[in-house]
Amino acid sequence: MNDAAAIHTQGLTKTFRGGQVAVDHLELKVPSGSVFGFLGPNGSGKTTTIRMLMGLIEPTSGTARVLGRPMPRSARTVLPHVGALIEGPALYGFLSGRDNLLRYDSADRAADPRTRRTRVAAALDRVGLSAAAGKKAKAYSLGMKQRLGLAAALLQPRRLLVLDEPTNGLDPQGMREIRALVRELASEGTTVFLSSHLLDEIEQVCTHAAVMAQGRLIIQGPVSELAAGARGRLVVTTPDAADAARVLKEQGIADVVVAAGEGRGQGEGDRVTGEPPPPDRDLAELNVALVTAGVRVRGFGLERASLEDAFVALTGEGFDVAG
Amino acid sequence: MSRVETNGVEATATDVATAEAASPAARTPGFLWTFGLFRSELVTTFRRWRTIALLAVLAAVPVLVGIAVRIETGDGSSMGGGPGGGGGGGGPAFIAQITNNGLFLVFTALAATLPFFLPMAVGVIAGDAIAGEANAGTLRYLLVAPAGRTRLLLVKYAATMTFCLVATLVVAASALAVGALLFPLGDLTTISGTSISFAEGLLRALLIALAVAASLIGIAALGLFVSTLTNSGIAAMATTVGLLITVQILDQIPQLDALHPYFFSHYWLSFADLMREPVYWDDLQRNLGLQAVYAAVFGAAAWARFTAKDIAS
């Protein structure tokens, strides 16, 4: 019964009134101790999934286990170990940041009232809000609200953190801080379940990832494997694009594409890309062939596939397109 | 926070047995721990500008009545339909006696605010209780905390009832202060014509305030139920106040006589019976019974609805 998964769903399905299937037989497995990236275009069912995991929405069918226990039935015993930021922060605007946290903490029946003030102060400190703790929450900027929401998730030591778009509204510096915080928490042993639309963010902090589209799980696994699934590209930067493309085709390179002007970053020239040659082929030979044909090569090499390439390959669409 | 604490919990993470052993500790948090949420709810409710504004309006009613009566002094002989009879044509109950004794302003003010101002204020607070949190999104964080749906609903109930009591006491206290300032105080005459001491009168005033506060339980339960039906605080408040007005109107239609005893407002003015000597309990008891039925029926309905509701806001 206890698998080492922090989150494990089986056939999890939610059909809303009106017959719209928001989540369709989801089989999600989040290993304990992982930083798990949950990806998908808007409307792909990520938030509905998170709400079901948190016991806010009753699944139509299927089961969800969080920290080894069934949800929503065990909400009372599971949720004190879970910190959550769901669809952005929600605050009492007329209360100060500190009072907001005091309220959320008093809602947790497992929280000790004797340590409440210390824990609130520590959480505020951790997200860098100590100086603004006495300010009314309605005067907070979006980034500050986001931080306060995070602080609410960190009021107790947690075994699982569910963070829905945690860097929304933050400036680059704030994003870096949140990423550092996520890494720190993960190193302490907290499992972090992170939904984001920023692929490079997922790539930077996550060990595992899952991709959803139209309510279905497309793929899940370690980030390294996911990115490896998409093949890289052979890239040649040159002012003689036409010749280069011809030579590459002659050498048996498939899917040769010329992108005019894109090579300017590496000096004057165009970018010619193609599928990488088979592994037994020496890349240097290709380069020799280009040079002997009189192509002036300014840049030559293989570009590793990014998660974004993998994502586009999987969903067959741009990332921000609503599903 | 401290690494030590985190590691301590993490050590138990993989062990289900330990997690289960830890859960009874979470399940028996003691009275104080539950009281924490109730106190937080009260603080949250009474720090809202809207609550303060409602209480200010309620406190202003006795001031206005007191000043009006003071200005009209000498003309105070219009006994109207008789005191305690429901405040028919001659203004609210007891208004004629205010010039003789300021304490009567308490009864008058409560009689004047009970039909509309008080239940409207309660309707606003009760209607907003769940729907307002849902609208602001704070409901999901309270539930994920986890507050527990039943516990949260009970706390909302208790806080709304507390507001009923506070609102009534605000009217009574304001009326007592204004009455003492503008009019003479002293022994007073009951509706039955007997005379009671001022101290006894104060006690009766307190009893009346409690009876009025208890009269509001029905509308509070109704408002909380409505509040679980929608995610819009405004809609819930408007619906509750709309129901209040509808019931008040229906209660005036003679053809619906058979239904009247079931309207939550039907026995509201029975509190005047506390000013009889001896006190006439029948209608007071009917009122309390009716309010209890409303609290039970709509409380159960609110519970059934709220514990099964998908929180999608």
PDB file of N, CA and C in Angstrom, chain A residues 3 5 7 54 67 86 106 113 117 181 189 250 301 303:
ATOM      1  N   ASP A   3       3.686   2.823  -1.434  1.00  0.00           N
ATOM      2  CA  ASP A   3       4.752   2.906  -2.393  1.00  0.00           C
ATOM      3  C   ASP A   3       5.532   4.147  -1.992  1.00  0.00           C
ATOM      4  N   ALA A   5       5.866   6.729  -3.359  1.00  0.00           N
ATOM      5  CA  ALA A   5       5.411   7.899  -4.097  1.00  0.00           C
ATOM      6  C   ALA A   5       4.758   8.909  -3.160  1.00  0.00           C
ATOM      7  N   ILE A   7       2.894  11.317  -4.376  1.00  0.00           N
ATOM      8  CA  ILE A   7       1.574  11.426  -4.997  1.00  0.00           C
ATOM      9  C   ILE A   7       1.430  10.264  -5.966  1.00  0.00           C
ATOM     10  N   MET A  54      -5.677  17.934  -3.390  1.00  0.00           N
ATOM     11  CA  MET A  54      -5.785  18.662  -2.129  1.00  0.00           C
ATOM     12  C   MET A  54      -7.150  18.474  -1.467  1.00  0.00           C
ATOM     13  N   LEU A  67       0.951  11.205  -0.015  1.00  0.00           N
ATOM     14  CA  LEU A  67       1.756  10.732   1.104  1.00  0.00           C
ATOM     15  C   LEU A  67       1.266   9.362   1.572  1.00  0.00           C
ATOM     16  N   ILE A  86      -2.089  27.382  -4.491  1.00  0.00           N
ATOM     17  CA  ILE A  86      -2.965  26.931  -5.564  1.00  0.00           C
ATOM     18  C   ILE A  86      -3.523  28.123  -6.335  1.00  0.00           C
ATOM     19  N   SER A 106      -4.056  29.350  12.233  1.00  0.00           N
ATOM     20  CA  SER A 106      -5.055  28.924  13.217  1.00  0.00           C
ATOM     21  C   SER A 106      -6.107  28.030  12.569  1.00  0.00           C
ATOM     22  N   PRO A 113      -0.719  26.365  18.780  1.00  0.00           N
ATOM     23  CA  PRO A 113      -0.883  27.819  18.959  1.00  0.00           C
ATOM     24  C   PRO A 113       0.252  28.466  19.758  1.00  0.00           C
ATOM     25  N   ARG A 117       3.274  32.352  16.692  1.00  0.00           N
ATOM     26  CA  ARG A 117       3.920  33.628  16.342  1.00  0.00           C
ATOM     27  C   ARG A 117       5.352  33.418  15.846  1.00  0.00           C
ATOM     28  N   LEU A 181      15.026  28.735  -3.057  1.00  0.00           N
ATOM     29  CA  LEU A 181      14.232  28.235  -1.936  1.00  0.00           C
ATOM     30  C   LEU A 181      13.745  26.813  -2.219  1.00  0.00           C
ATOM     31  N   GLY A 189      14.718  17.395   1.991  1.00  0.00           N
ATOM     32  CA  GLY A 189      13.928  16.173   1.900  1.00  0.00           C
ATOM     33  C   GLY A 189      12.465  16.391   1.548  1.00  0.00           C
ATOM     34  N   GLU A 250      23.656  16.450 -49.610  1.00  0.00           N
ATOM     35  CA  GLU A 250      24.482  15.459 -50.316  1.00  0.00           C
ATOM     36  C   GLU A 250      25.088  14.454 -49.343  1.00  0.00           C
ATOM     37  N   GLY A 301      28.171  22.510 -35.023  1.00  0.00           N
ATOM     38  CA  GLY A 301      28.044  21.668 -33.841  1.00  0.00           C
ATOM     39  C   GLY A 301      26.646  21.110 -33.654  1.00  0.00           C
ATOM     40  N   GLU A 303      23.322  20.901 -31.242  1.00  0.00           N
ATOM     41  CA  GLU A 303      22.648  21.607 -30.150  1.00  0.00           C
ATOM     42  C   GLU A 303      21.793  20.596 -29.394  1.00  0.00           C
TER      43      GLU A 303
END
